[in-house]
Amino acid sequence: EAGVVQSPRYKIIEKKQPVAFWCNPISGHNTLYWYLQNLGQGPELLIRYENEEAVDDSQLPKDRFSAERLKGVDSTLKIQPAELGDSAVYLCASSPGGGSYEQYFGPGTRLTVT
Amino acid sequence: SQQGEEDPQALSIQEGENATMNCSYKTSINNLQWYRQNSGRGLVHLILIRSNEREKHSGRLRVTLDTSKKSSSLLITASRAADTASYFCATGGGYQKVTFGTGTKLQVIP
C-alpha cells in the first residue's frame, strides 16, 4: 500500500515569494491534515479536512496561508507571500476517517525562506 | 500551542538498556497516543491508550497513563540502535484536534 506522498521534499525560496506544497493521502482516507513542525518541536495542526470540507482551520494564518482539497483526495497548501518565520517542515497526514485515531504521515516538505 | 511536554528533552542510553520518557498534558483527555519520528520513516504512530486504561503493552513498548496526574510514560525495553528517534505524545484524535507534545530525543548507542 502506498503511503502519503508529498512534494516537493525540499524548497528554498526568497521571502515575499509564493510557495505551494502538494499532498496525496493514502487511497480511501477521508481525513487529511496539514501540520507545521518547527525544529525541535512537535507538529502543530494547521488544517484538517473531512473529505473536501475544512472542519478545523482555526490555526491556519489565513492572511497568507490557504489550502484546498477540491475533490476530497489530494490537497495543496499555499503560502503567499512567504516570510522568514515560515521556514519549517510541512507535514501532511491522513486517516481513514469515521473517528479513526491513527494518522499516517508523509515525509514532509522542508521549506527554507531566505 | 503544544498540549504536552515530554521529559527528558533528550536521552542517551546503551543498546540493551531500557528507555523511559514521560509526557505531561494540561487538559482532560479521551486518549493519549505516542508517535516516533526518525529521518528514515518520518512520523509513525506507535500506540494509543484510552483514558479508562492505566497500562498498555505493544511488543517492547509499555505505556502507562495517570489521568489524575495528567501524565503518561513510554517505556522501551531492551533498546536497539534502530529505536534512535524523537518520541512525541499526542492528545486528541478522531473527531478532536490532535495536539502533539514537544518530544523526547532518544539516542541508543550500539
mmCIF file with all atom_site columns, C-alpha atoms in Angstrom:
data_model
loop_
_atom_site.group_PDB
_atom_site.id
_atom_site.type_symbol
_atom_site.label_atom_id
_atom_site.label_alt_id
_atom_site.label_comp_id
_atom_site.label_asym_id
_atom_site.label_entity_id
_atom_site.label_seq_id
_atom_site.pdbx_PDB_ins_code
_atom_site.Cartn_x
_atom_site.Cartn_y
_atom_site.Cartn_z
_atom_site.occupancy
_atom_site.B_iso_or_equiv
_atom_site.pdbx_formal_charge
_atom_site.auth_seq_id
_atom_site.auth_comp_id
_atom_site.auth_asym_id
_atom_site.auth_atom_id
_atom_site.pdbx_PDB_model_num
ATOM 1   C CA . GLU A 1 1   ? 0.000   0.000  0.000  1.00 0.00 ? 1   GLU A CA 1
ATOM 2   C CA . ALA A 1 2   ? 1.440   3.375  -0.975 1.00 0.00 ? 2   ALA A CA 1
ATOM 3   C CA . GLY A 1 3   ? 1.893   5.832  1.858  1.00 0.00 ? 3   GLY A CA 1
ATOM 4   C CA . VAL A 1 4   ? 1.163   9.523  1.988  1.00 0.00 ? 4   VAL A CA 1
ATOM 5   C CA . VAL A 1 5   ? 3.011   11.291 -0.799 1.00 0.00 ? 5   VAL A CA 1
ATOM 6   C CA . GLN A 1 6   ? 4.255   14.842 -0.523 1.00 0.00 ? 6   GLN A CA 1
ATOM 7   C CA . SER A 1 7   ? 6.089   17.055 -2.945 1.00 0.00 ? 7   SER A CA 1
ATOM 8   C CA . PRO A 1 8   ? 8.425   18.730 -3.150 1.00 0.00 ? 8   PRO A CA 1
ATOM 9   C CA . ARG A 1 9   ? 10.613  17.289 -0.404 1.00 0.00 ? 9   ARG A CA 1
ATOM 10  C CA . TYR A 1 10  ? 12.685  20.452 -0.165 1.00 0.00 ? 10  TYR A CA 1
ATOM 11  C CA . LYS A 1 11  ? 12.040  24.029 -1.209 1.00 0.00 ? 11  LYS A CA 1
ATOM 12  C CA . ILE A 1 12  ? 14.161  27.144 -0.893 1.00 0.00 ? 12  ILE A CA 1
ATOM 13  C CA . ILE A 1 13  ? 12.586  30.480 -1.722 1.00 0.00 ? 13  ILE A CA 1
ATOM 14  C CA . GLU A 1 14  ? 13.194  34.139 -1.057 1.00 0.00 ? 14  GLU A CA 1
ATOM 15  C CA . LYS A 1 15  ? 10.896  35.992 1.310  1.00 0.00 ? 15  LYS A CA 1
ATOM 16  C CA . LYS A 1 16  ? 7.805   37.502 -0.239 1.00 0.00 ? 16  LYS A CA 1
ATOM 17  C CA . GLN A 1 17  ? 7.685   34.748 -2.872 1.00 0.00 ? 17  GLN A CA 1
ATOM 18  C CA . PRO A 1 18  ? 4.773   32.306 -3.082 1.00 0.00 ? 18  PRO A CA 1
ATOM 19  C CA . VAL A 1 19  ? 5.153   28.586 -2.467 1.00 0.00 ? 19  VAL A CA 1
ATOM 20  C CA . ALA A 1 20  ? 2.863   25.580 -2.732 1.00 0.00 ? 20  ALA A CA 1
ATOM 21  C CA . PHE A 1 21  ? 3.008   22.096 -1.263 1.00 0.00 ? 21  PHE A CA 1
ATOM 22  C CA . TRP A 1 22  ? 1.142   19.084 -2.545 1.00 0.00 ? 22  TRP A CA 1
ATOM 23  C CA . CYS A 1 23  ? -0.107  16.033 -0.690 1.00 0.00 ? 23  CYS A CA 1
ATOM 24  C CA . ASN A 1 24  ? -1.702  12.817 -1.890 1.00 0.00 ? 24  ASN A CA 1
ATOM 25  C CA . PRO A 1 25  ? -3.139  10.811 1.013  1.00 0.00 ? 25  PRO A CA 1
ATOM 26  C CA . ILE A 1 26  ? -3.475  7.065  1.298  1.00 0.00 ? 26  ILE A CA 1
ATOM 27  C CA . SER A 1 27  ? -6.199  5.813  -1.011 1.00 0.00 ? 27  SER A CA 1
ATOM 28  C CA . GLY A 1 28  ? -9.562  5.753  0.690  1.00 0.00 ? 28  GLY A CA 1
ATOM 29  C CA . HIS A 1 29  ? -8.564  8.006  3.568  1.00 0.00 ? 29  HIS A CA 1
ATOM 30  C CA . ASN A 1 30  ? -11.241 10.641 4.053  1.00 0.00 ? 30  ASN A CA 1
ATOM 31  C CA . THR A 1 31  ? -9.417  12.753 6.631  1.00 0.00 ? 31  THR A CA 1
ATOM 32  C CA . LEU A 1 32  ? -6.414  14.845 5.662  1.00 0.00 ? 32  LEU A CA 1
ATOM 33  C CA . TYR A 1 33  ? -4.268  17.017 7.897  1.00 0.00 ? 33  TYR A CA 1
ATOM 34  C CA . TRP A 1 34  ? -1.632  19.661 7.315  1.00 0.00 ? 34  TRP A CA 1
ATOM 35  C CA . TYR A 1 35  ? 0.854   20.271 10.110 1.00 0.00 ? 35  TYR A CA 1
ATOM 36  C CA . LEU A 1 36  ? 3.743   22.658 10.593 1.00 0.00 ? 36  LEU A CA 1
ATOM 37  C CA . GLN A 1 37  ? 6.779   21.419 12.513 1.00 0.00 ? 37  GLN A CA 1
ATOM 38  C CA . ASN A 1 38  ? 9.486   23.754 13.724 1.00 0.00 ? 38  ASN A CA 1
ATOM 39  C CA . LEU A 1 39  ? 12.912  22.416 14.586 1.00 0.00 ? 39  LEU A CA 1
ATOM 40  C CA . GLY A 1 40  ? 12.907  20.645 17.940 1.00 0.00 ? 40  GLY A CA 1
ATOM 41  C CA . GLN A 1 41  ? 9.139   20.905 18.348 1.00 0.00 ? 41  GLN A CA 1
ATOM 42  C CA . GLY A 1 42  ? 6.162   18.670 17.789 1.00 0.00 ? 42  GLY A CA 1
ATOM 43  C CA . PRO A 1 43  ? 3.852   19.104 14.805 1.00 0.00 ? 43  PRO A CA 1
ATOM 44  C CA . GLU A 1 44  ? 1.191   21.791 15.077 1.00 0.00 ? 44  GLU A CA 1
ATOM 45  C CA . LEU A 1 45  ? -2.081  21.398 13.237 1.00 0.00 ? 45  LEU A CA 1
ATOM 46  C CA . LEU A 1 46  ? -2.798  23.932 10.510 1.00 0.00 ? 46  LEU A CA 1
ATOM 47  C CA . ILE A 1 47  ? -5.930  22.477 8.963  1.00 0.00 ? 47  ILE A CA 1
ATOM 48  C CA . ARG A 1 48  ? -7.988  19.277 8.929  1.00 0.00 ? 48  ARG A CA 1
ATOM 49  C CA . TYR A 1 49  ? -10.226 18.124 6.114  1.00 0.00 ? 49  TYR A CA 1
ATOM 50  C CA . GLU A 1 50  ? -13.047 15.631 6.218  1.00 0.00 ? 50  GLU A CA 1
ATOM 51  C CA . ASN A 1 51  ? -13.395 14.772 2.537  1.00 0.00 ? 51  ASN A CA 1
ATOM 52  C CA . GLU A 1 52  ? -13.394 18.182 0.820  1.00 0.00 ? 52  GLU A CA 1
ATOM 53  C CA . GLU A 1 53  ? -14.619 20.140 3.837  1.00 0.00 ? 53  GLU A CA 1
ATOM 54  C CA . ALA A 1 54  ? -12.188 22.021 6.066  1.00 0.00 ? 54  ALA A CA 1
ATOM 55  C CA . VAL A 1 55  ? -13.534 21.188 9.521  1.00 0.00 ? 55  VAL A CA 1
ATOM 56  C CA . ASP A 1 56  ? -10.750 22.747 11.595 1.00 0.00 ? 56  ASP A CA 1
ATOM 57  C CA . ASP A 1 57  ? -8.692  25.626 10.199 1.00 0.00 ? 57  ASP A CA 1
ATOM 58  C CA . SER A 1 58  ? -8.502  27.673 13.376 1.00 0.00 ? 58  SER A CA 1
ATOM 59  C CA . GLN A 1 59  ? -4.678  27.545 13.424 1.00 0.00 ? 59  GLN A CA 1
ATOM 60  C CA . LEU A 1 60  ? -4.220  28.455 9.759  1.00 0.00 ? 60  LEU A CA 1
ATOM 61  C CA . PRO A 1 61  ? -2.872  32.019 9.326  1.00 0.00 ? 61  PRO A CA 1
ATOM 62  C CA . LYS A 1 62  ? -5.432  32.979 6.752  1.00 0.00 ? 62  LYS A CA 1
ATOM 63  C CA . ASP A 1 63  ? -3.792  36.243 5.766  1.00 0.00 ? 63  ASP A CA 1
ATOM 64  C CA . ARG A 1 64  ? -1.059  34.356 3.957  1.00 0.00 ? 64  ARG A CA 1
ATOM 65  C CA . PHE A 1 65  ? -1.899  30.652 4.062  1.00 0.00 ? 65  PHE A CA 1
ATOM 66  C CA . SER A 1 66  ? -4.548  28.886 2.039  1.00 0.00 ? 66  SER A CA 1
ATOM 67  C CA . ALA A 1 67  ? -5.390  25.266 1.424  1.00 0.00 ? 67  ALA A CA 1
ATOM 68  C CA . GLU A 1 68  ? -7.694  23.308 -0.789 1.00 0.00 ? 68  GLU A CA 1
ATOM 69  C CA . ARG A 1 69  ? -8.856  19.749 -1.256 1.00 0.00 ? 69  ARG A CA 1
ATOM 70  C CA . LEU A 1 70  ? -11.173 20.129 -4.200 1.00 0.00 ? 70  LEU A CA 1
ATOM 71  C CA . LYS A 1 71  ? -12.206 16.547 -4.914 1.00 0.00 ? 71  LYS A CA 1
ATOM 72  C CA . GLY A 1 72  ? -11.674 15.187 -1.438 1.00 0.00 ? 72  GLY A CA 1
ATOM 73  C CA . VAL A 1 73  ? -8.481  13.412 -2.442 1.00 0.00 ? 73  VAL A CA 1
ATOM 74  C CA . ASP A 1 74  ? -5.219  15.307 -2.852 1.00 0.00 ? 74  ASP A CA 1
ATOM 75  C CA . SER A 1 75  ? -4.594  18.676 -1.294 1.00 0.00 ? 75  SER A CA 1
ATOM 76  C CA . THR A 1 76  ? -2.488  21.779 -1.795 1.00 0.00 ? 76  THR A CA 1
ATOM 77  C CA . LEU A 1 77  ? -1.199  24.158 0.871  1.00 0.00 ? 77  LEU A CA 1
ATOM 78  C CA . LYS A 1 78  ? -0.069  27.581 -0.293 1.00 0.00 ? 78  LYS A CA 1
ATOM 79  C CA . ILE A 1 79  ? 1.801   30.432 1.337  1.00 0.00 ? 79  ILE A CA 1
ATOM 80  C CA . GLN A 1 80  ? 1.749   33.855 -0.266 1.00 0.00 ? 80  GLN A CA 1
ATOM 81  C CA . PRO A 1 81  ? 3.832   35.780 0.499  1.00 0.00 ? 81  PRO A CA 1
ATOM 82  C CA . ALA A 1 82  ? 6.312   33.701 2.455  1.00 0.00 ? 82  ALA A CA 1
ATOM 83  C CA . GLU A 1 83  ? 8.081   35.187 5.465  1.00 0.00 ? 83  GLU A CA 1
ATOM 84  C CA . LEU A 1 84  ? 11.348  34.187 7.117  1.00 0.00 ? 84  LEU A CA 1
ATOM 85  C CA . GLY A 1 85  ? 9.431   32.705 10.041 1.00 0.00 ? 85  GLY A CA 1
ATOM 86  C CA . ASP A 1 86  ? 7.662   30.261 7.740  1.00 0.00 ? 86  ASP A CA 1
ATOM 87  C CA . SER A 1 87  ? 10.833  28.178 7.468  1.00 0.00 ? 87  SER A CA 1
ATOM 88  C CA . ALA A 1 88  ? 9.787   24.790 8.845  1.00 0.00 ? 88  ALA A CA 1
ATOM 89  C CA . VAL A 1 89  ? 8.766   21.293 7.816  1.00 0.00 ? 89  VAL A CA 1
ATOM 90  C CA . TYR A 1 90  ? 5.239   20.995 6.485  1.00 0.00 ? 90  TYR A CA 1
ATOM 91  C CA . LEU A 1 91  ? 3.727   17.599 7.145  1.00 0.00 ? 91  LEU A CA 1
ATOM 92  C CA . CYS A 1 92  ? 0.677   16.036 5.594  1.00 0.00 ? 92  CYS A CA 1
ATOM 93  C CA . ALA A 1 93  ? -1.147  13.164 7.247  1.00 0.00 ? 93  ALA A CA 1
ATOM 94  C CA . SER A 1 94  ? -4.241  11.141 6.511  1.00 0.00 ? 94  SER A CA 1
ATOM 95  C CA . SER A 1 95  ? -6.516  8.784  8.360  1.00 0.00 ? 95  SER A CA 1
ATOM 96  C CA . PRO A 1 96  ? -9.427  6.594  7.307  1.00 0.00 ? 96  PRO A CA 1
ATOM 97  C CA . GLY A 1 97  ? -11.932 8.963  8.901  1.00 0.00 ? 97  GLY A CA 1
ATOM 98  C CA . GLY A 1 98  ? -15.013 7.975  10.833 1.00 0.00 ? 98  GLY A CA 1
ATOM 99  C CA . GLY A 1 99  ? -13.342 8.965  14.069 1.00 0.00 ? 99  GLY A CA 1
ATOM 100 C CA . SER A 1 100 ? -10.213 6.895  13.452 1.00 0.00 ? 100 SER A CA 1
ATOM 101 C CA . TYR A 1 101 ? -7.339  7.945  15.695 1.00 0.00 ? 101 TYR A CA 1
ATOM 102 C CA . GLU A 1 102 ? -4.275  6.698  13.885 1.00 0.00 ? 102 GLU A CA 1
ATOM 103 C CA . GLN A 1 103 ? -2.725  9.147  11.466 1.00 0.00 ? 103 GLN A CA 1
ATOM 104 C CA . TYR A 1 104 ? -0.345  8.229  8.680  1.00 0.00 ? 104 TYR A CA 1
ATOM 105 C CA . PHE A 1 105 ? 2.227   10.873 7.923  1.00 0.00 ? 105 PHE A CA 1
ATOM 106 C CA . GLY A 1 106 ? 4.047   11.775 4.768  1.00 0.00 ? 106 GLY A CA 1
ATOM 107 C CA . PRO A 1 107 ? 7.782   12.562 4.680  1.00 0.00 ? 107 PRO A CA 1
ATOM 108 C CA . GLY A 1 108 ? 7.173   16.301 4.803  1.00 0.00 ? 108 GLY A CA 1
ATOM 109 C CA . THR A 1 109 ? 8.378   19.295 2.825  1.00 0.00 ? 109 THR A CA 1
ATOM 110 C CA . ARG A 1 110 ? 11.271  21.219 4.327  1.00 0.00 ? 110 ARG A CA 1
ATOM 111 C CA . LEU A 1 111 ? 10.813  24.906 3.482  1.00 0.00 ? 111 LEU A CA 1
ATOM 112 C CA . THR A 1 112 ? 13.636  27.397 3.804  1.00 0.00 ? 112 THR A CA 1
ATOM 113 C CA . VAL A 1 113 ? 12.796  31.058 3.338  1.00 0.00 ? 113 VAL A CA 1
ATOM 114 C CA . THR A 1 114 ? 15.828  33.294 2.792  1.00 0.00 ? 114 THR A CA 1
ATOM 115 C CA . SER B 2 1   ? 0.357   25.529 21.008 1.00 0.00 ? 1   SER B CA 1
ATOM 116 C CA . GLN B 2 2   ? 1.729   22.331 22.497 1.00 0.00 ? 2   GLN B CA 1
ATOM 117 C CA . GLN B 2 3   ? -0.567  20.367 24.793 1.00 0.00 ? 3   GLN B CA 1
ATOM 118 C CA . GLY B 2 4   ? 2.038   18.036 26.201 1.00 0.00 ? 4   GLY B CA 1
ATOM 119 C CA . GLU B 2 5   ? 5.548   18.353 27.410 1.00 0.00 ? 5   GLU B CA 1
ATOM 120 C CA . GLU B 2 6   ? 7.922   15.433 27.277 1.00 0.00 ? 6   GLU B CA 1
ATOM 121 C CA . ASP B 2 7   ? 10.616  14.807 29.801 1.00 0.00 ? 7   ASP B CA 1
ATOM 122 C CA . PRO B 2 8   ? 13.525  14.455 29.388 1.00 0.00 ? 8   PRO B CA 1
ATOM 123 C CA . GLN B 2 9   ? 14.114  16.537 26.282 1.00 0.00 ? 9   GLN B CA 1
ATOM 124 C CA . ALA B 2 10  ? 16.995  14.257 25.352 1.00 0.00 ? 10  ALA B CA 1
ATOM 125 C CA . LEU B 2 11  ? 18.092  10.812 26.473 1.00 0.00 ? 11  LEU B CA 1
ATOM 126 C CA . SER B 2 12  ? 21.158  8.776  25.588 1.00 0.00 ? 12  SER B CA 1
ATOM 127 C CA . ILE B 2 13  ? 21.437  5.103  26.552 1.00 0.00 ? 13  ILE B CA 1
ATOM 128 C CA . GLN B 2 14  ? 23.380  1.997  25.607 1.00 0.00 ? 14  GLN B CA 1
ATOM 129 C CA . GLU B 2 15  ? 21.834  -0.666 23.433 1.00 0.00 ? 15  GLU B CA 1
ATOM 130 C CA . GLY B 2 16  ? 20.013  -3.226 25.555 1.00 0.00 ? 16  GLY B CA 1
ATOM 131 C CA . GLU B 2 17  ? 19.059  -0.770 28.271 1.00 0.00 ? 17  GLU B CA 1
ATOM 132 C CA . ASN B 2 18  ? 15.519  0.409  28.911 1.00 0.00 ? 18  ASN B CA 1
ATOM 133 C CA . ALA B 2 19  ? 14.404  3.917  27.982 1.00 0.00 ? 19  ALA B CA 1
ATOM 134 C CA . THR B 2 20  ? 11.678  5.778  29.812 1.00 0.00 ? 20  THR B CA 1
ATOM 135 C CA . MET B 2 21  ? 10.182  9.054  28.697 1.00 0.00 ? 21  MET B CA 1
ATOM 136 C CA . ASN B 2 22  ? 7.362   10.994 30.264 1.00 0.00 ? 22  ASN B CA 1
ATOM 137 C CA . CYS B 2 23  ? 4.610   13.222 28.992 1.00 0.00 ? 23  CYS B CA 1
ATOM 138 C CA . SER B 2 24  ? 2.559   15.717 30.945 1.00 0.00 ? 24  SER B CA 1
ATOM 139 C CA . TYR B 2 25  ? -0.519  17.348 29.482 1.00 0.00 ? 25  TYR B CA 1
ATOM 140 C CA . LYS B 2 26  ? -2.798  20.165 30.510 1.00 0.00 ? 26  LYS B CA 1
ATOM 141 C CA . THR B 2 27  ? -6.437  19.363 29.843 1.00 0.00 ? 27  THR B CA 1
ATOM 142 C CA . SER B 2 28  ? -8.729  16.353 30.237 1.00 0.00 ? 28  SER B CA 1
ATOM 143 C CA . ILE B 2 29  ? -8.314  13.762 27.533 1.00 0.00 ? 29  ILE B CA 1
ATOM 144 C CA . ASN B 2 30  ? -10.141 10.823 25.989 1.00 0.00 ? 30  ASN B CA 1
ATOM 145 C CA . ASN B 2 31  ? -6.970  9.136  24.887 1.00 0.00 ? 31  ASN B CA 1
ATOM 146 C CA . LEU B 2 32  ? -3.260  9.652  24.506 1.00 0.00 ? 32  LEU B CA 1
ATOM 147 C CA . GLN B 2 33  ? -1.050  8.480  21.697 1.00 0.00 ? 33  GLN B CA 1
ATOM 148 C CA . TRP B 2 34  ? 2.665   8.063  21.213 1.00 0.00 ? 34  TRP B CA 1
ATOM 149 C CA . TYR B 2 35  ? 4.449   8.666  17.920 1.00 0.00 ? 35  TYR B CA 1
ATOM 150 C CA . ARG B 2 36  ? 8.028   8.107  16.802 1.00 0.00 ? 36  ARG B CA 1
ATOM 151 C CA . GLN B 2 37  ? 9.865   10.276 14.302 1.00 0.00 ? 37  GLN B CA 1
ATOM 152 C CA . ASN B 2 38  ? 13.148  9.444  12.651 1.00 0.00 ? 38  ASN B CA 1
ATOM 153 C CA . SER B 2 39  ? 14.763  10.585 9.460  1.00 0.00 ? 39  SER B CA 1
ATOM 154 C CA . GLY B 2 40  ? 14.182  7.294  7.716  1.00 0.00 ? 40  GLY B CA 1
ATOM 155 C CA . ARG B 2 41  ? 10.483  6.676  8.266  1.00 0.00 ? 41  ARG B CA 1
ATOM 156 C CA . GLY B 2 42  ? 9.079   10.037 9.279  1.00 0.00 ? 42  GLY B CA 1
ATOM 157 C CA . LEU B 2 43  ? 6.384   10.224 11.950 1.00 0.00 ? 43  LEU B CA 1
ATOM 158 C CA . VAL B 2 44  ? 4.852   6.861  12.842 1.00 0.00 ? 44  VAL B CA 1
ATOM 159 C CA . HIS B 2 45  ? 2.018   6.013  15.223 1.00 0.00 ? 45  HIS B CA 1
ATOM 160 C CA . LEU B 2 46  ? 3.149   3.641  17.966 1.00 0.00 ? 46  LEU B CA 1
ATOM 161 C CA . ILE B 2 47  ? 0.358   3.094  20.455 1.00 0.00 ? 47  ILE B CA 1
ATOM 162 C CA . LEU B 2 48  ? -2.875  4.580  21.794 1.00 0.00 ? 48  LEU B CA 1
ATOM 163 C CA . ILE B 2 49  ? -4.071  4.388  25.381 1.00 0.00 ? 49  ILE B CA 1
ATOM 164 C CA . ARG B 2 50  ? -7.601  5.384  26.329 1.00 0.00 ? 50  ARG B CA 1
ATOM 165 C CA . SER B 2 51  ? -8.453  7.454  29.385 1.00 0.00 ? 51  SER B CA 1
ATOM 166 C CA . ASN B 2 52  ? -10.003 4.445  31.146 1.00 0.00 ? 52  ASN B CA 1
ATOM 167 C CA . GLU B 2 53  ? -6.840  2.371  30.708 1.00 0.00 ? 53  GLU B CA 1
ATOM 168 C CA . ARG B 2 54  ? -3.885  2.524  33.049 1.00 0.00 ? 54  ARG B CA 1
ATOM 169 C CA . GLU B 2 55  ? -1.352  0.452  31.148 1.00 0.00 ? 55  GLU B CA 1
ATOM 170 C CA . LYS B 2 56  ? -0.906  -0.938 27.665 1.00 0.00 ? 56  LYS B CA 1
ATOM 171 C CA . HIS B 2 57  ? 1.719   -3.077 26.004 1.00 0.00 ? 57  HIS B CA 1
ATOM 172 C CA . SER B 2 58  ? 2.803   -3.488 22.409 1.00 0.00 ? 58  SER B CA 1
ATOM 173 C CA . GLY B 2 59  ? 5.902   -5.566 21.776 1.00 0.00 ? 59  GLY B CA 1
ATOM 174 C CA . ARG B 2 60  ? 8.783   -3.850 23.593 1.00 0.00 ? 60  ARG B CA 1
ATOM 175 C CA . LEU B 2 61  ? 6.641   -0.809 24.359 1.00 0.00 ? 61  LEU B CA 1
ATOM 176 C CA . ARG B 2 62  ? 4.824   -0.223 27.612 1.00 0.00 ? 62  ARG B CA 1
ATOM 177 C CA . VAL B 2 63  ? 2.662   2.844  28.095 1.00 0.00 ? 63  VAL B CA 1
ATOM 178 C CA . THR B 2 64  ? 1.099   3.995  31.339 1.00 0.00 ? 64  THR B CA 1
ATOM 179 C CA . LEU B 2 65  ? -1.466  6.702  31.885 1.00 0.00 ? 65  LEU B CA 1
ATOM 180 C CA . ASP B 2 66  ? -2.302  8.521  35.110 1.00 0.00 ? 66  ASP B CA 1
ATOM 181 C CA . THR B 2 67  ? -5.215  10.842 34.443 1.00 0.00 ? 67  THR B CA 1
ATOM 182 C CA . SER B 2 68  ? -5.179  12.187 38.000 1.00 0.00 ? 68  SER B CA 1
ATOM 183 C CA . LYS B 2 69  ? -1.660  13.496 37.420 1.00 0.00 ? 69  LYS B CA 1
ATOM 184 C CA . LYS B 2 70  ? -2.260  14.258 33.741 1.00 0.00 ? 70  LYS B CA 1
ATOM 185 C CA . SER B 2 71  ? 0.790   12.279 32.794 1.00 0.00 ? 71  SER B CA 1
ATOM 186 C CA . SER B 2 72  ? 1.866   9.320  30.711 1.00 0.00 ? 72  SER B CA 1
ATOM 187 C CA . SER B 2 73  ? 5.061   7.375  30.323 1.00 0.00 ? 73  SER B CA 1
ATOM 188 C CA . LEU B 2 74  ? 6.524   5.348  27.489 1.00 0.00 ? 74  LEU B CA 1
ATOM 189 C CA . LEU B 2 75  ? 8.954   2.565  28.312 1.00 0.00 ? 75  LEU B CA 1
ATOM 190 C CA . ILE B 2 76  ? 11.020  0.922  25.611 1.00 0.00 ? 76  ILE B CA 1
ATOM 191 C CA . THR B 2 77  ? 12.623  -2.270 26.859 1.00 0.00 ? 77  THR B CA 1
ATOM 192 C CA . ALA B 2 78  ? 15.832  -3.806 25.530 1.00 0.00 ? 78  ALA B CA 1
ATOM 193 C CA . SER B 2 79  ? 16.506  -0.814 23.309 1.00 0.00 ? 79  SER B CA 1
ATOM 194 C CA . ARG B 2 80  ? 18.105  -1.154 19.894 1.00 0.00 ? 80  ARG B CA 1
ATOM 195 C CA . ALA B 2 81  ? 20.043  1.280  17.757 1.00 0.00 ? 81  ALA B CA 1
ATOM 196 C CA . ALA B 2 82  ? 17.024  1.422  15.457 1.00 0.00 ? 82  ALA B CA 1
ATOM 197 C CA . ASP B 2 83  ? 14.998  2.934  18.311 1.00 0.00 ? 83  ASP B CA 1
ATOM 198 C CA . THR B 2 84  ? 17.030  6.135  17.941 1.00 0.00 ? 84  THR B CA 1
ATOM 199 C CA . ALA B 2 85  ? 14.393  8.751  17.165 1.00 0.00 ? 85  ALA B CA 1
ATOM 200 C CA . SER B 2 86  ? 12.277  11.507 18.641 1.00 0.00 ? 86  SER B CA 1
ATOM 201 C CA . TYR B 2 87  ? 9.202   10.387 20.547 1.00 0.00 ? 87  TYR B CA 1
ATOM 202 C CA . PHE B 2 88  ? 6.087   12.521 20.868 1.00 0.00 ? 88  PHE B CA 1
ATOM 203 C CA . CYS B 2 89  ? 2.963   12.147 22.923 1.00 0.00 ? 89  CYS B CA 1
ATOM 204 C CA . ALA B 2 90  ? -0.250  13.435 21.406 1.00 0.00 ? 90  ALA B CA 1
ATOM 205 C CA . THR B 2 91  ? -3.714  14.034 22.775 1.00 0.00 ? 91  THR B CA 1
ATOM 206 C CA . GLY B 2 92  ? -6.967  14.086 20.876 1.00 0.00 ? 92  GLY B CA 1
ATOM 207 C CA . GLY B 2 93  ? -7.606  12.382 17.576 1.00 0.00 ? 93  GLY B CA 1
ATOM 208 C CA . GLY B 2 94  ? -10.681 11.043 15.869 1.00 0.00 ? 94  GLY B CA 1
ATOM 209 C CA . TYR B 2 95  ? -13.035 13.983 15.621 1.00 0.00 ? 95  TYR B CA 1
ATOM 210 C CA . GLN B 2 96  ? -10.953 16.001 18.080 1.00 0.00 ? 96  GLN B CA 1
ATOM 211 C CA . LYS B 2 97  ? -7.940  18.104 17.260 1.00 0.00 ? 97  LYS B CA 1
ATOM 212 C CA . VAL B 2 98  ? -4.651  16.281 17.779 1.00 0.00 ? 98  VAL B CA 1
ATOM 213 C CA . THR B 2 99  ? -2.101  18.203 19.815 1.00 0.00 ? 99  THR B CA 1
ATOM 214 C CA . PHE B 2 100 ? 1.481   16.987 19.997 1.00 0.00 ? 100 PHE B CA 1
ATOM 215 C CA . GLY B 2 101 ? 3.981   17.449 22.772 1.00 0.00 ? 101 GLY B CA 1
ATOM 216 C CA . THR B 2 102 ? 7.460   18.837 22.474 1.00 0.00 ? 102 THR B CA 1
ATOM 217 C CA . GLY B 2 103 ? 9.177   15.456 22.114 1.00 0.00 ? 103 GLY B CA 1
ATOM 218 C CA . THR B 2 104 ? 11.994  13.451 23.662 1.00 0.00 ? 104 THR B CA 1
ATOM 219 C CA . LYS B 2 105 ? 15.060  12.829 21.543 1.00 0.00 ? 105 LYS B CA 1
ATOM 220 C CA . LEU B 2 106 ? 16.359  9.315  22.211 1.00 0.00 ? 106 LEU B CA 1
ATOM 221 C CA . GLN B 2 107 ? 19.791  8.148  21.178 1.00 0.00 ? 107 GLN B CA 1
ATOM 222 C CA . VAL B 2 108 ? 20.620  4.457  21.529 1.00 0.00 ? 108 VAL B CA 1
ATOM 223 C CA . ILE B 2 109 ? 24.342  3.815  21.333 1.00 0.00 ? 109 ILE B CA 1
ATOM 224 C CA . PRO B 2 110 ? 25.351  0.462  19.799 1.00 0.00 ? 110 PRO B CA 1
#
